[in-house]
XYZ file of C-alpha atoms in Angstrom:
389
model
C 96.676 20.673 -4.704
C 95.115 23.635 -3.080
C 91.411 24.198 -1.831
C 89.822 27.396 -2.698
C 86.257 28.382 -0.645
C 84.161 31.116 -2.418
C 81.048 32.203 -0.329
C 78.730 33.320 -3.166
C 78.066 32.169 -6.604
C 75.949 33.873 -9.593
C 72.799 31.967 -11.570
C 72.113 29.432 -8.448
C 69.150 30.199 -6.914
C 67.887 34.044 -5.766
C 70.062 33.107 -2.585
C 73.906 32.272 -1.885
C 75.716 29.145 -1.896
C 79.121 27.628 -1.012
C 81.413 26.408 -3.337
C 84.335 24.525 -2.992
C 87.004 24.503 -6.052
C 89.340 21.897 -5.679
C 93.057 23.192 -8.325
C 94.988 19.838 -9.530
C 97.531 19.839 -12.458
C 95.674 23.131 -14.330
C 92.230 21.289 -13.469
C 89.205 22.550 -11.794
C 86.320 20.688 -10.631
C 83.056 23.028 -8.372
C 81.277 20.870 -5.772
C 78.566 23.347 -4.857
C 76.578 23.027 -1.741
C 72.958 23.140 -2.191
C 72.263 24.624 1.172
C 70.090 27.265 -0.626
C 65.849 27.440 0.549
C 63.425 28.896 -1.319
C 64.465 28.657 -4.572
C 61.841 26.178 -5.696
C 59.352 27.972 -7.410
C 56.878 24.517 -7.420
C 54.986 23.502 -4.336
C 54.752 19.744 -3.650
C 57.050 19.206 -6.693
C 57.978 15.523 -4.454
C 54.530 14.549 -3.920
C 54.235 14.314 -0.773
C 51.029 15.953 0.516
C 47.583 14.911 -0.986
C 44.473 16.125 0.656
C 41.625 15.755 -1.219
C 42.805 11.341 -1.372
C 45.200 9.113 -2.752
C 43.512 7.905 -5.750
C 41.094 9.354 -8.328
C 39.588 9.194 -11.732
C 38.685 13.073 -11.372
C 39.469 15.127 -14.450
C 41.284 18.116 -12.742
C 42.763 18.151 -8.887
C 41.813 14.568 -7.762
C 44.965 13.325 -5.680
C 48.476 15.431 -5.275
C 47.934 19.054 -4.660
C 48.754 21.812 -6.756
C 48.911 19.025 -9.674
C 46.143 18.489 -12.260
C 45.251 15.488 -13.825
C 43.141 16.511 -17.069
C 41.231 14.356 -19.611
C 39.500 14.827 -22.469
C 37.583 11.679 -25.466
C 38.919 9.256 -23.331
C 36.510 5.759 -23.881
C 38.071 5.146 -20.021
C 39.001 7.746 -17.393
C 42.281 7.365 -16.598
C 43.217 6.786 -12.356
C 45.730 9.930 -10.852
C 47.412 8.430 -7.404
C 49.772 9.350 -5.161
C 52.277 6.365 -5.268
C 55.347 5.431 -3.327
C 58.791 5.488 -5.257
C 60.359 1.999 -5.171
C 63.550 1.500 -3.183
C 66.854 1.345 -4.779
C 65.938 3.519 -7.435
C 67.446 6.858 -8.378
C 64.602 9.350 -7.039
C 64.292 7.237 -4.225
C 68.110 7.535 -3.198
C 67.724 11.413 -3.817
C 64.987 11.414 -1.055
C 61.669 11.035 -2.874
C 59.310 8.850 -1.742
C 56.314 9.818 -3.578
C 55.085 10.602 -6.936
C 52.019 11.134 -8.755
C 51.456 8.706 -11.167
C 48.795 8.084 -14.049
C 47.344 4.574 -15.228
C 45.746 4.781 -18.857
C 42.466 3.529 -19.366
C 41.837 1.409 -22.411
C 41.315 3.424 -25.129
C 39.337 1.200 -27.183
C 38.263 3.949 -30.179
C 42.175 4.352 -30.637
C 43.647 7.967 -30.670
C 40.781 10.583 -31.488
C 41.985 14.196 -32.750
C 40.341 16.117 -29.825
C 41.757 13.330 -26.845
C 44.399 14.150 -24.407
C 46.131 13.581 -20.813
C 48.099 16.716 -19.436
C 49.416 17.173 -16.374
C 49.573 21.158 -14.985
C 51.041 22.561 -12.381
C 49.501 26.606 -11.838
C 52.611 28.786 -10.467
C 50.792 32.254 -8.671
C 52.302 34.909 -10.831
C 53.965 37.110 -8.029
C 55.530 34.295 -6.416
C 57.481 34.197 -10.279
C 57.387 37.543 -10.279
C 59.385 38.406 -7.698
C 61.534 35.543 -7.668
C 64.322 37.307 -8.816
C 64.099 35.909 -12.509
C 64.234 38.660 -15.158
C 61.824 36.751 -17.670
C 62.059 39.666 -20.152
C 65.792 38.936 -20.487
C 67.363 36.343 -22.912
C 70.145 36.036 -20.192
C 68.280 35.455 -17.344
C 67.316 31.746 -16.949
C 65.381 29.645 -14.836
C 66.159 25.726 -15.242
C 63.501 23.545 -14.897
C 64.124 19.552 -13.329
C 62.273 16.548 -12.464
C 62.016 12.744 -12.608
C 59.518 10.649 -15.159
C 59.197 7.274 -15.697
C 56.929 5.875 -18.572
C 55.827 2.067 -18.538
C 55.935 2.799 -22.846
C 59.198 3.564 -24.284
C 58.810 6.731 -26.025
C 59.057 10.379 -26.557
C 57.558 12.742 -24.771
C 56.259 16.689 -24.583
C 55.829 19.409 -22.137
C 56.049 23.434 -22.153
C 56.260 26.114 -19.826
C 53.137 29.256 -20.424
C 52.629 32.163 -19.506
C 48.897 33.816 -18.740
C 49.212 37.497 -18.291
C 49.392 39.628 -22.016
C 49.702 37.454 -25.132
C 50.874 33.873 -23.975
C 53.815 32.280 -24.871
C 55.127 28.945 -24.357
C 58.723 27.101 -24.414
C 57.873 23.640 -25.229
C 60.428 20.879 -24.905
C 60.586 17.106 -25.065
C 62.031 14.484 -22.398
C 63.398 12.479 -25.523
C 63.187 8.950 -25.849
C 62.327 7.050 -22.488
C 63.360 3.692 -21.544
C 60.705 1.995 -20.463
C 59.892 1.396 -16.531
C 63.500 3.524 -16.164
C 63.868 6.597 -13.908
C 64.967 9.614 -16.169
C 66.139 12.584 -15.197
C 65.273 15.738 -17.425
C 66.625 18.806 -17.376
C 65.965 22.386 -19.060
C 67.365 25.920 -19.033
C 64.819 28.438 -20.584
C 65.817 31.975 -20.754
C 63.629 34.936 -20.691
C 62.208 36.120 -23.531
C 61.293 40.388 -24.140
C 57.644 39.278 -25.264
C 56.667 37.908 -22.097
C 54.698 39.264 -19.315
C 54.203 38.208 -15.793
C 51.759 40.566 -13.299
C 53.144 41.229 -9.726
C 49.411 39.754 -8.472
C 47.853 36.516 -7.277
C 46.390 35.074 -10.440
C 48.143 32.770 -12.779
C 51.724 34.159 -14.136
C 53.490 30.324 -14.953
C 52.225 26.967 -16.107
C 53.884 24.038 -15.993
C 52.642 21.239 -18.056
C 53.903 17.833 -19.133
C 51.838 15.762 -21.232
C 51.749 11.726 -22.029
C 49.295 12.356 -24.849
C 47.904 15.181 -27.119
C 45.537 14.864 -30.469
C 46.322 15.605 -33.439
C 43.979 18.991 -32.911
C 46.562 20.532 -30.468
C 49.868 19.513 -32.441
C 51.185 20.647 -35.104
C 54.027 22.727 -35.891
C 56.093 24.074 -33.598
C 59.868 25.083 -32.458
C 61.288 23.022 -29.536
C 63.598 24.665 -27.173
C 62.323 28.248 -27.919
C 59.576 30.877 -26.566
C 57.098 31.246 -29.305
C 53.150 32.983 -29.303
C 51.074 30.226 -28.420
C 48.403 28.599 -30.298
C 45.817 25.933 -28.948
C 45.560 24.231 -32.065
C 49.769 23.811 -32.117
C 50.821 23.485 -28.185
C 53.468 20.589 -29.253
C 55.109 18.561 -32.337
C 52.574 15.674 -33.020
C 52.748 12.653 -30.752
C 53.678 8.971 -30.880
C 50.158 7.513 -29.492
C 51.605 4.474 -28.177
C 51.796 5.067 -24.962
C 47.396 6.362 -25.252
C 46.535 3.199 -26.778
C 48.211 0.959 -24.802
C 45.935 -0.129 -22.029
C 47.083 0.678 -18.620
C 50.295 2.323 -19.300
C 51.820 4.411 -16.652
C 53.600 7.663 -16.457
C 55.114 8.467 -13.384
C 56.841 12.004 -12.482
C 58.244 13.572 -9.329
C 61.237 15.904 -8.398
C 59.442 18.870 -10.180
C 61.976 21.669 -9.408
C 61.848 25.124 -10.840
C 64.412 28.035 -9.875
C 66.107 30.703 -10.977
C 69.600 30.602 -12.079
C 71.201 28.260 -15.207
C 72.362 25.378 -12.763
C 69.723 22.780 -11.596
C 70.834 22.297 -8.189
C 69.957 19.159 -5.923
C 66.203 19.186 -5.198
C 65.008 21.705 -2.297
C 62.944 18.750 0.137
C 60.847 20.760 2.651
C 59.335 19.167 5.371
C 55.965 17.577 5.388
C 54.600 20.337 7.201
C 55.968 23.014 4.963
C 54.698 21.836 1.845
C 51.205 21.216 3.683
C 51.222 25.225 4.404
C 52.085 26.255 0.991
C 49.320 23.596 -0.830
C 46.885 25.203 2.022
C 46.753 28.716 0.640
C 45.166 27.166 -2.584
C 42.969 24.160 -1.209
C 42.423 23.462 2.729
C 40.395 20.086 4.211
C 39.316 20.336 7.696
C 38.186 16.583 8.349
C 35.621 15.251 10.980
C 38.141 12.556 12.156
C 35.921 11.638 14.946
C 31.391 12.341 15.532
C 31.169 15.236 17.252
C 34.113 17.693 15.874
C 33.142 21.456 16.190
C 33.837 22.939 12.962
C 32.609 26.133 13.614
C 30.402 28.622 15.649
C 27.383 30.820 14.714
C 23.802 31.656 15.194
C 20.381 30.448 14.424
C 18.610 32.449 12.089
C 15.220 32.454 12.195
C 14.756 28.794 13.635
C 15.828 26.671 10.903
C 19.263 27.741 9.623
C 22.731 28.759 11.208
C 24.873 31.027 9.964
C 28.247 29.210 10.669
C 31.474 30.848 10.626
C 34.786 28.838 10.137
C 37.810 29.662 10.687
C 40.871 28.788 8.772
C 44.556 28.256 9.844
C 45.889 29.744 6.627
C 44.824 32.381 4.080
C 43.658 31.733 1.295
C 44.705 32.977 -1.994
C 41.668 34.350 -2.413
C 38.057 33.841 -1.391
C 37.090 30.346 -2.114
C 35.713 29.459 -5.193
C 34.011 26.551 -3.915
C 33.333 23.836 -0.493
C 33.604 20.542 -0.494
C 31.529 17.916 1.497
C 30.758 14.044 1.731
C 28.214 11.801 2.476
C 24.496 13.515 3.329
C 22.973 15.344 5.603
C 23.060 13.030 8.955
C 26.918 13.734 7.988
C 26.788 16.764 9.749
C 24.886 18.538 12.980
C 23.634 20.907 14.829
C 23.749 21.775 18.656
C 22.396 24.590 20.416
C 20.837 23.577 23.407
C 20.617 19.851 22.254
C 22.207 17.953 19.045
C 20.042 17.480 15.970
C 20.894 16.125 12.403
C 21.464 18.188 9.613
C 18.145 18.442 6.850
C 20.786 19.425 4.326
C 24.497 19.554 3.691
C 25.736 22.786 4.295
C 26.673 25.348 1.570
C 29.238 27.948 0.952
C 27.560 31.567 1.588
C 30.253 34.135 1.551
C 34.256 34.535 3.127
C 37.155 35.932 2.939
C 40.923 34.783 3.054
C 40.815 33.123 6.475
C 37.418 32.560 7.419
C 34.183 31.341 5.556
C 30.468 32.089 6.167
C 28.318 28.022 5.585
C 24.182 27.799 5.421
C 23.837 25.424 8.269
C 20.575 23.647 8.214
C 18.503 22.031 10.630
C 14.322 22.401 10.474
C 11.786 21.504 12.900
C 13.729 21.594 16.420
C 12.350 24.392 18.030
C 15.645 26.544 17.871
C 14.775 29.751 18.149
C 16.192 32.966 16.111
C 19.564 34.333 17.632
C 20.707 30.996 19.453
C 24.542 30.429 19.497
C 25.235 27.411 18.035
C 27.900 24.847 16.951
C 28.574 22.894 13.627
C 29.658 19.639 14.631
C 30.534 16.941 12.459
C 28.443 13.577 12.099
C 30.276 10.910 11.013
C 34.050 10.498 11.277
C 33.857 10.448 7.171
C 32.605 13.856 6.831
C 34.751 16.888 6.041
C 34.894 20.086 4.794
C 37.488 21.643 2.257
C 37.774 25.048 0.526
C 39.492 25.792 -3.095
C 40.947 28.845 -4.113
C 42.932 26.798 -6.553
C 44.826 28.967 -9.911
C-alpha cells in the first residue's frame, strides 16, 4: 500500500484542500480534509444566532437571521423558532445544535390555491458574484447541502433564483421524507449562460425551501434544471398533507452553499463570526440594564434631541427601518437631569455605521443646543436596525 499527499484539489471550494489517496490492489479511495474557510456562501446556515427572539408567529424575519419565515391564507399563523437539535442524532453529531424549525397552524379551510409556507434565505449578489463560481457556465457548479426533518412523511420542494436580468430558477425536491428522520439532501447545480448576477449589494441568489405551495404557484415545471421563472409555476404541485395536518413540523439546518461539485463537511464558524456577518443586514443594540447610553446628541429647540448612534458594523446599506419595544417611559433623556421619553424615538436619517433617531422629551426646560444622552428605560427596551435583502 502506498500513501500519496496532493496539496490542492479542483471544484472544492474557491480555496485549497488536502487530500490524502490511499493505492491498495488497483483501488483508490480520497479522504479530503475540509480545512477550507469561506466557502459557505450562507450566513447562519446552523442556526445559531437569532436576534430579533427565539420564537415568532411573524410573517417574514421573526427568529433566525438571514432566514424568512413567510405566510400567506393561512386560517392560523404558523410559529418560526430557533430550536435545539436533539442529541444522538446525525446533525447533532456533525456539530449542529440549532435549527430553525416551523410548527403548522391548523388549517381548518383545508389547502386554499393562493396559501403557502416558504422559507428564504437572500444571498447579497457580490458576495456570489465574486465567489469564484462562473454561473454563466454549464461546467461550473456550486452544490448546495443541508439537513430537514419533516414530522409528515412526504415530498418536498425548493429552488435556487436569481434577481438581477430575467430570473431563473433550478428547482429540486428533497424526495420522500421519513417522518421525524434527519435527511441529508444534497444538490449540484451548474451554471447556466442565461443567468445574471450584478457585482453590487442587492439581491443576486435566493435560496428557498418550501413545506407548502397552492395550487396558484405550481404547475408545470422541470426538476433538476435552470428554467425562466414564472410565479404562477415556481414548483411541481404539492402533496398538502403536511399543510393540513395540524401542528406538523419542518425542521432544517446545515444550509451550506459553495462553489465546487463536492459538498464538503459543513464550514461551523464561531458564534461570534456568524453574529458579524448577520450584523451587516440586521443589528439589536439592547438596554440590558435602566440607564444604558445608546447614544449622544443635542437638544433642538427644547423638546427634541437629535441622537446619533453609532454602530459596530456597517451596514449593507442605510437602514430601511428601527425597531423598538414597549412605550415611551421605555426610553430617556438626560441633559442636565433624567426625564422620560413623550414618545418612542424614530428613525430620521444614517448611513452605514451610524444612524440619526428623533429623541423626544417635552416640557423639561431643556434648552436648544444642550448635549444630551439617550439612555435606555427599562432593561426590556432596545433598539435594532434592518438593512435586510
Amino acid at each position: 500500500m502506498s500513501e500519496i499527499k496532493v496539496n490542492s484539489i479542483k471544484g472544492v471550494g474557491a480555496s485549497a484542500a488536502a487530500i490524502t489517496v490511499n493505492n491498495t490492489d488497483g483501488t483508490c479511495t480520497a479522504n479530503i480534509t475540509n480545512n477550507l474557510s469561506n466557502r459557505n456562501l450562507i450566513i447562519n446556515g446552523a442556526m445559531q444566532v437569532a436576534q430579533r427572539g427565539t420564537s415568532s408567529t411573524t410573517s417574514g424575519y421573526g427568529s433566525v437571521d438571514r432566514f424568512q419565515v413567510n405566510y400567506s391564507g393561512t386560517d392560523e399563523a404558523p410559529t418560526q423558532a430557533q430550536v435545539d437539535v436533539a442529541s444522538g442524532t446525525s446533525p447533532y453529531t456533525s456539530g449542529f445544535r440549532k435549527a430553525l424549525k416551523i410548527t403548522n397552524g391548523n388549517q381548518t379551510s383545508g389547502a386554499g390555491a393562493d396559501d403557502y409556507i416558504r422559507i428564504i434565505h437572500f444571498l447579497e449578489a457580490q458576495n456570489v458574484a465574486q465567489s469564484g463560481w462562473n454561473y454563466v457556465s454549464s461546467s461550473s457548479n456550486i452544490t448546495l447541502s443541508f439537513w430537514v426533518k419533516s414530522s409528515v412523511a412526504q415530498n418536498f420542494y425548493g429552488f435556487l433564483l436569481t434577481n438581477d436580468g430575467t430570473a431563473y430558477s433550478y428547482p429540486f425536491e428533497t424526495g420522500s421524507l421519513t417522518a421525524d428522520t434527519w435527511t441529508k439532501i444534497t444538490k449540484t447545480i451548474p451554471g447556466n449562460s442565461n443567468l445574471t448576477v450584478n457585482n453590487d449589494n442587492g439581491t443576486g441568489l435566493e435560496f428557498q425551501i418550501t413545506p407548502f405551495y397552492g395550487t396558484n404557484k405550481t404547475g408545470s415545471v422541470s426538476l433538476n434544471a435552470w428554467g425562466a421563472f414564472s410565479t404562477s409555476a415556481r414548483t411541481p404541485d404539492y402533496t398538502s398533507t403536511w399543510y393540513t395536518t395540524n401542528d406538523a413540523t419542518f425542521e432544517i439546518t446545515g444550509v451550506q452553499l459553495e462553489v465546487g461539485s463536492v459538498a464538503t463537511d459543513f464550514e461551523h464558524r464561531s458564534f461570534g463570526q456568524e453574529l458579524q456577518l448577520c450584523k451587516r443586514y440586521y443589528q439589536k443594540i439592547d438596554g440590558s440594564t435602566s440607564n444604558t447610553v445608546y447614544g449622544t446628541g443635542n437638544v433642538d429647540g427644547s423638546t427634541q434631541g437629535q441622537i446619533l448612534v453609532t454602530l459596530g458594523t456597517p451596514l449593507r446599506t442605510k437602514a430601511s427601518s428601527m425597531e423598538t419595544t414597549g412605550s415611551a417611559g421605555d426610553y430617556k433623556f438626560r441633559v442636565r437631569t433624567t426625564s422620560n421619553c413623550d414618545a418612542v424615538p424614530t428613525l430620521a436619517v444614517g448611513g452605514f455605521t451610524q444612524q440619526f433617531l428623533e429623541w423626544q422629551a417635552n416640557s423639561h426646560g431643556f434648552s436648544d443646543g444642550d448635549c444630551a444622552l439617550a439612555i435606555s428605560g427599562s432593561s426590556s427596551s432596545f433598539l435594532a436596525f434592518s438593512a435586510e435583502l
